[in-house]
PDB file of C-alpha atoms in Angstrom:
ATOM      1  CA  MET A  23     -10.219 -12.479 -10.002  1.00 39.00           C
ATOM      2  CA  SER A  24     -12.063 -11.433  -6.872  1.00 36.00           C
ATOM      3  CA  ASP A  25     -12.328  -7.679  -6.492  1.00 39.00           C
ATOM      4  CA  THR A  26     -14.999  -7.310  -3.829  1.00 37.00           C
ATOM      5  CA  ALA A  27     -13.027  -5.271  -1.294  1.00 41.00           C
ATOM      6  CA  ALA A  28     -13.474  -1.567  -0.819  1.00 47.00           C
ATOM      7  CA  ARG A  29     -12.472   0.198  -3.983  1.00 50.00           C
ATOM      8  CA  SER A  30     -11.004   3.621  -4.445  1.00 56.00           C
ATOM      9  CA  PRO A  31     -13.424   6.501  -4.470  1.00 60.00           C
ATOM     10  CA  GLU A  32     -14.423   7.463  -8.021  1.00 77.00           C
ATOM     11  CA  LEU A  33     -10.840   7.672  -9.248  1.00 85.00           C
ATOM     12  CA  PRO A  34      -9.760   6.415 -12.651  1.00 84.00           C
ATOM     13  CA  CYS A  35      -7.847   3.165 -13.004  1.00 90.00           C
ATOM     14  CA  LEU A  36      -4.531   4.250 -14.499  1.00 91.00           C
ATOM     15  CA  ALA A  37      -2.831   0.876 -14.794  1.00 91.00           C
ATOM     16  CA  ARG A  38      -3.271  -2.808 -14.038  1.00 91.00           C
ATOM     17  CA  TRP A  39      -0.744  -5.564 -13.547  1.00 92.00           C
ATOM     18  CA  VAL A  40      -1.026  -9.298 -12.868  1.00 92.00           C
ATOM     19  CA  SER A  41       1.510 -11.213 -10.825  1.00 93.00           C
ATOM     20  CA  THR A  42       1.958 -14.943 -11.217  1.00 91.00           C
ATOM     21  CA  SER A  43       4.111 -15.503  -8.121  1.00 93.00           C
ATOM     22  CA  PRO A  44       5.009 -14.060  -4.715  1.00 93.00           C
ATOM     23  CA  GLU A  45       8.475 -13.303  -6.111  1.00 95.00           C
ATOM     24  CA  ALA A  46       7.013 -11.265  -8.978  1.00 94.00           C
ATOM     25  CA  THR A  47       4.845  -9.342  -6.525  1.00 95.00           C
ATOM     26  CA  ALA A  48       7.908  -8.618  -4.359  1.00 95.00           C
ATOM     27  CA  ALA A  49       9.848  -7.424  -7.407  1.00 95.00           C
ATOM     28  CA  MET A  50       7.003  -5.065  -8.360  1.00 95.00           C
ATOM     29  CA  ALA A  51       6.870  -3.777  -4.783  1.00 95.00           C
ATOM     30  CA  ALA A  52      10.596  -2.990  -4.997  1.00 96.00           C
ATOM     31  CA  ARG A  53      10.142  -1.128  -8.310  1.00 95.00           C
ATOM     32  CA  ILE A  54       7.256   0.898  -6.925  1.00 95.00           C
ATOM     33  CA  GLY A  55       9.095   1.488  -3.644  1.00 95.00           C
ATOM     34  CA  ALA A  56      12.036   3.007  -5.489  1.00 95.00           C
ATOM     35  CA  GLU A  57       9.650   5.683  -6.815  1.00 94.00           C
ATOM     36  CA  LEU A  58       8.251   6.721  -3.429  1.00 96.00           C
ATOM     37  CA  ARG A  59       9.329   9.403  -0.968  1.00 94.00           C
ATOM     38  CA  ALA A  60       8.217  11.213   2.176  1.00 95.00           C
ATOM     39  CA  GLY A  61       4.705  12.566   1.804  1.00 94.00           C
ATOM     40  CA  ASP A  62       3.554   9.775  -0.513  1.00 95.00           C
ATOM     41  CA  VAL A  63       0.555   7.812   0.748  1.00 95.00           C
ATOM     42  CA  ILE A  64      -0.241   4.393  -0.696  1.00 95.00           C
ATOM     43  CA  LEU A  65      -3.638   2.999   0.233  1.00 95.00           C
ATOM     44  CA  LEU A  66      -3.636  -0.801  -0.048  1.00 95.00           C
ATOM     45  CA  ALA A  67      -7.146  -2.175  -0.579  1.00 94.00           C
ATOM     46  CA  GLY A  68      -8.317  -5.709  -1.261  1.00 92.00           C
ATOM     47  CA  ASP A  69      -9.803  -8.788   0.304  1.00 88.00           C
ATOM     48  CA  LEU A  70      -8.084 -10.744   3.075  1.00 87.00           C
ATOM     49  CA  GLY A  71      -5.263 -12.764   1.544  1.00 83.00           C
ATOM     50  CA  SER A  72      -5.007 -10.666  -1.609  1.00 89.00           C
ATOM     51  CA  GLY A  73      -1.344  -9.749  -1.038  1.00 89.00           C
ATOM     52  CA  LYS A  74      -1.396  -6.337   0.652  1.00 93.00           C
ATOM     53  CA  THR A  75       0.914  -7.254   3.534  1.00 94.00           C
ATOM     54  CA  HIS A  76       3.282  -9.257   1.311  1.00 94.00           C
ATOM     55  CA  PHE A  77       3.549  -6.247  -1.000  1.00 95.00           C
ATOM     56  CA  ALA A  78       4.156  -3.791   1.871  1.00 96.00           C
ATOM     57  CA  ARG A  79       6.757  -6.074   3.472  1.00 95.00           C
ATOM     58  CA  ALA A  80       8.674  -6.419   0.191  1.00 95.00           C
ATOM     59  CA  LEU A  81       8.543  -2.679  -0.445  1.00 96.00           C
ATOM     60  CA  ILE A  82       9.858  -1.834   3.030  1.00 96.00           C
ATOM     61  CA  GLN A  83      12.624  -4.438   2.891  1.00 96.00           C
ATOM     62  CA  SER A  84      13.721  -3.293  -0.571  1.00 95.00           C
ATOM     63  CA  ARG A  85      13.973   0.327   0.603  1.00 96.00           C
ATOM     64  CA  GLN A  86      15.969  -0.748   3.653  1.00 96.00           C
ATOM     65  CA  ALA A  87      18.273  -2.886   1.500  1.00 95.00           C
ATOM     66  CA  GLU A  88      19.163   0.245  -0.482  1.00 93.00           C
ATOM     67  CA  HIS A  89      20.716   1.525   2.765  1.00 91.00           C
ATOM     68  CA  GLY A  90      22.326  -1.716   3.878  1.00 91.00           C
ATOM     69  CA  THR A  91      19.797  -2.489   6.575  1.00 88.00           C
ATOM     70  CA  ALA A  92      17.321  -5.301   6.983  1.00 85.00           C
ATOM     71  CA  GLU A  93      14.540  -5.748   9.495  1.00 86.00           C
ATOM     72  CA  ASP A  94      11.854  -8.280  10.051  1.00 84.00           C
ATOM     73  CA  VAL A  95       8.607  -6.705   8.828  1.00 87.00           C
ATOM     74  CA  PRO A  96       5.696  -8.310  10.657  1.00 77.00           C
ATOM     75  CA  SER A  97       2.092  -7.575   9.831  1.00 82.00           C
ATOM     76  CA  PRO A  98       0.864  -4.629  11.905  1.00 80.00           C
ATOM     77  CA  SER A  99      -2.519  -6.327  12.427  1.00 78.00           C
ATOM     78  CA  PHE A 100      -2.229  -6.171  16.217  1.00 76.00           C
ATOM     79  CA  THR A 101       0.107  -3.213  16.709  1.00 81.00           C
ATOM     80  CA  LEU A 102      -1.829  -1.169  14.090  1.00 89.00           C
ATOM     81  CA  VAL A 103       1.311   0.763  13.092  1.00 90.00           C
ATOM     82  CA  GLN A 104       4.913  -0.271  12.571  1.00 92.00           C
ATOM     83  CA  THR A 105       7.529   2.316  11.636  1.00 93.00           C
ATOM     84  CA  TYR A 106      10.795   1.713   9.810  1.00 94.00           C
ATOM     85  CA  GLN A 107      13.787   3.731   8.681  1.00 95.00           C
ATOM     86  CA  ALA A 108      15.327   3.476   5.230  1.00 96.00           C
ATOM     87  CA  GLY A 109      18.124   6.017   5.345  1.00 94.00           C
ATOM     88  CA  ASP A 110      16.447   9.376   6.020  1.00 95.00           C
ATOM     89  CA  LEU A 111      13.037   8.067   4.972  1.00 96.00           C
ATOM     90  CA  GLU A 112      10.568   7.115   7.679  1.00 96.00           C
ATOM     91  CA  ILE A 113       8.064   4.490   6.536  1.00 96.00           C
ATOM     92  CA  TRP A 114       4.750   3.883   8.300  1.00 95.00           C
ATOM     93  CA  HIS A 115       3.038   0.554   7.696  1.00 95.00           C
ATOM     94  CA  CYS A 116      -0.501   0.622   9.064  1.00 93.00           C
ATOM     95  CA  ASP A 117      -3.193  -2.035   9.240  1.00 91.00           C
ATOM     96  CA  LEU A 118      -6.501  -0.420  10.131  1.00 91.00           C
ATOM     97  CA  TYR A 119      -8.604  -3.597   9.886  1.00 90.00           C
ATOM     98  CA  ARG A 120      -9.475  -3.739  13.599  1.00 86.00           C
ATOM     99  CA  LEU A 121     -10.476  -0.086  13.863  1.00 86.00           C
ATOM    100  CA  THR A 122     -14.069   1.034  13.816  1.00 81.00           C
ATOM    101  CA  GLY A 123     -13.750   4.522  12.389  1.00 79.00           C
ATOM    102  CA  ALA A 124     -11.645   7.342  11.023  1.00 82.00           C
ATOM    103  CA  ASP A 125     -11.214   9.058  14.396  1.00 83.00           C
ATOM    104  CA  ASP A 126      -9.583   5.913  15.820  1.00 84.00           C
ATOM    105  CA  ALA A 127      -7.209   5.793  12.867  1.00 78.00           C
ATOM    106  CA  LEU A 128      -6.283   9.456  12.996  1.00 80.00           C
ATOM    107  CA  GLU A 129      -5.524   9.200  16.740  1.00 85.00           C
ATOM    108  CA  LEU A 130      -2.538   7.091  15.681  1.00 85.00           C
ATOM    109  CA  GLY A 131      -0.856  10.245  14.324  1.00 85.00           C
ATOM    110  CA  LEU A 132      -1.541   9.503  10.669  1.00 86.00           C
ATOM    111  CA  GLU A 133      -2.256  13.084   9.629  1.00 87.00           C
ATOM    112  CA  GLU A 134       1.275  14.159  10.548  1.00 89.00           C
ATOM    113  CA  ALA A 135       2.751  11.026   8.984  1.00 92.00           C
ATOM    114  CA  PHE A 136       0.887  11.760   5.736  1.00 92.00           C
ATOM    115  CA  SER A 137       3.144  14.759   5.179  1.00 91.00           C
ATOM    116  CA  ASP A 138       6.373  13.614   6.851  1.00 93.00           C
ATOM    117  CA  ALA A 139       6.690   9.911   6.017  1.00 96.00           C
ATOM    118  CA  LEU A 140       5.988   7.356   3.339  1.00 96.00           C
ATOM    119  CA  CYS A 141       2.706   5.756   4.441  1.00 96.00           C
ATOM    120  CA  LEU A 142       1.491   2.296   3.426  1.00 97.00           C
ATOM    121  CA  ILE A 143      -2.047   1.848   4.738  1.00 95.00           C
ATOM    122  CA  GLU A 144      -3.937  -1.430   4.635  1.00 94.00           C
ATOM    123  CA  TRP A 145      -7.741  -1.255   4.971  1.00 92.00           C
ATOM    124  CA  PRO A 146      -7.964   2.463   4.062  1.00 91.00           C
ATOM    125  CA  ASP A 147     -11.768   2.277   4.036  1.00 88.00           C
ATOM    126  CA  ARG A 148     -11.493   2.638   7.844  1.00 88.00           C
ATOM    127  CA  LEU A 149     -10.409   6.238   7.229  1.00 87.00           C
ATOM    128  CA  ALA A 150     -13.906   6.957   5.842  1.00 83.00           C
ATOM    129  CA  GLY A 151     -12.655   9.340   3.189  1.00 81.00           C
ATOM    130  CA  ARG A 152     -10.127  11.142   5.381  1.00 84.00           C
ATOM    131  CA  TRP A 153      -7.100  10.122   3.334  1.00 86.00           C
ATOM    132  CA  PRO A 154      -4.957  12.871   1.817  1.00 86.00           C
ATOM    133  CA  GLU A 155      -5.652  14.280  -1.604  1.00 85.00           C
ATOM    134  CA  GLY A 156      -3.206  12.744  -4.059  1.00 87.00           C
ATOM    135  CA  ALA A 157      -3.029   9.385  -2.288  1.00 92.00           C
ATOM    136  CA  ALA A 158      -2.545   6.406  -4.573  1.00 93.00           C
ATOM    137  CA  TRP A 159      -4.873   3.425  -4.280  1.00 93.00           C
ATOM    138  CA  LEU A 160      -3.431   0.023  -5.073  1.00 94.00           C
ATOM    139  CA  VAL A 161      -6.360  -2.369  -5.226  1.00 94.00           C
ATOM    140  CA  PHE A 162      -5.341  -6.013  -4.872  1.00 94.00           C
ATOM    141  CA  SER A 163      -7.356  -8.943  -6.139  1.00 93.00           C
ATOM    142  CA  HIS A 164      -6.754 -12.665  -6.234  1.00 87.00           C
ATOM    143  CA  ASP A 165      -7.981 -15.676  -8.135  1.00 82.00           C
ATOM    144  CA  PRO A 166      -9.034 -18.431  -5.700  1.00 82.00           C
ATOM    145  CA  GLU A 167      -8.411 -21.042  -8.389  1.00 85.00           C
ATOM    146  CA  THR A 168      -4.828 -19.885  -9.014  1.00 87.00           C
ATOM    147  CA  PRO A 169      -3.432 -19.195  -5.518  1.00 82.00           C
ATOM    148  CA  ASP A 170      -0.230 -17.369  -6.561  1.00 86.00           C
ATOM    149  CA  ARG A 171      -1.967 -15.067  -9.069  1.00 89.00           C
ATOM    150  CA  ARG A 172      -2.609 -11.501  -7.892  1.00 91.00           C
ATOM    151  CA  GLY A 173      -3.882  -8.435  -9.659  1.00 93.00           C
ATOM    152  CA  ILE A 174      -2.918  -4.882  -8.751  1.00 92.00           C
ATOM    153  CA  ALA A 175      -4.846  -1.899 -10.077  1.00 92.00           C
ATOM    154  CA  LEU A 176      -3.682   1.696  -9.586  1.00 91.00           C
ATOM    155  CA  HIS A 177      -6.450   4.221  -8.959  1.00 91.00           C
ATOM    156  CA  MET A 178      -5.736   7.913  -8.505  1.00 89.00           C
ATOM    157  CA  ALA A 179      -6.013  11.295 -10.146  1.00 80.00           C
ATOM    158  CA  ASP A 180      -3.934  11.104 -13.299  1.00 76.00           C
ATOM    159  CA  ASP A 181      -2.548  14.634 -13.200  1.00 79.00           C
ATOM    160  CA  THR A 182       0.229  14.050 -10.652  1.00 83.00           C
ATOM    161  CA  ALA A 183       3.875  13.132 -10.953  1.00 83.00           C
ATOM    162  CA  LEU A 184       3.299  10.235  -8.539  1.00 88.00           C
ATOM    163  CA  ALA A 185       0.556   8.841 -10.780  1.00 87.00           C
ATOM    164  CA  ALA A 186       2.868   8.900 -13.773  1.00 86.00           C
ATOM    165  CA  ARG A 187       5.712   7.190 -11.883  1.00 88.00           C
ATOM    166  CA  LEU A 188       3.501   4.431 -10.462  1.00 90.00           C
ATOM    167  CA  ALA A 189       1.653   3.814 -13.730  1.00 89.00           C
ATOM    168  CA  ARG A 190       5.019   3.393 -15.524  1.00 87.00           C
ATOM    169  CA  CYS A 191       6.081   0.763 -12.974  1.00 87.00           C
ATOM    170  CA  LEU A 192       2.899  -1.278 -13.407  1.00 86.00           C
ATOM    171  CA  GLU A 193       2.851  -0.943 -17.188  1.00 85.00           C
ATOM    172  CA  ALA A 194       6.477  -2.051 -17.459  1.00 82.00           C
ATOM    173  CA  GLY A 195       5.537  -5.078 -15.333  1.00 73.00           C
TER     174      GLY A 195
END
């Protein structure tokens, strides 16, 4: 599988999982989403077309479904940030692909969102290392010869409760 996109900074890989369908990826996103809360930051890295937006969309919609709501979740490629409510939880979905540097990204209000909301950030390399300590990296990869197959690798410090929860989700597959 291709894994040429920006990788997490020198953090251990705690778990890996391979999806064989968009539905399986959406189900994993829902399982991971159920483990997340305000202040959690998930950095979604991987090549174009590796499944980052599909994963984020499924996670957001699953959290909203828990509260009886449903919204269309478009890619934030042009708006840069889309926010959603899932009960009391505010969710930020960011796509930083078009930005040129960390200052541009932080002008969006991300630093405050890092502590107050659940943040899903595509193209985190644009933050140039200014992501919060304890953020989880989900690195997506895909196999060009098997279009529905996606890999997800969790990279983060292994001494946090979030790391343990996310690793369990991926290991349980």
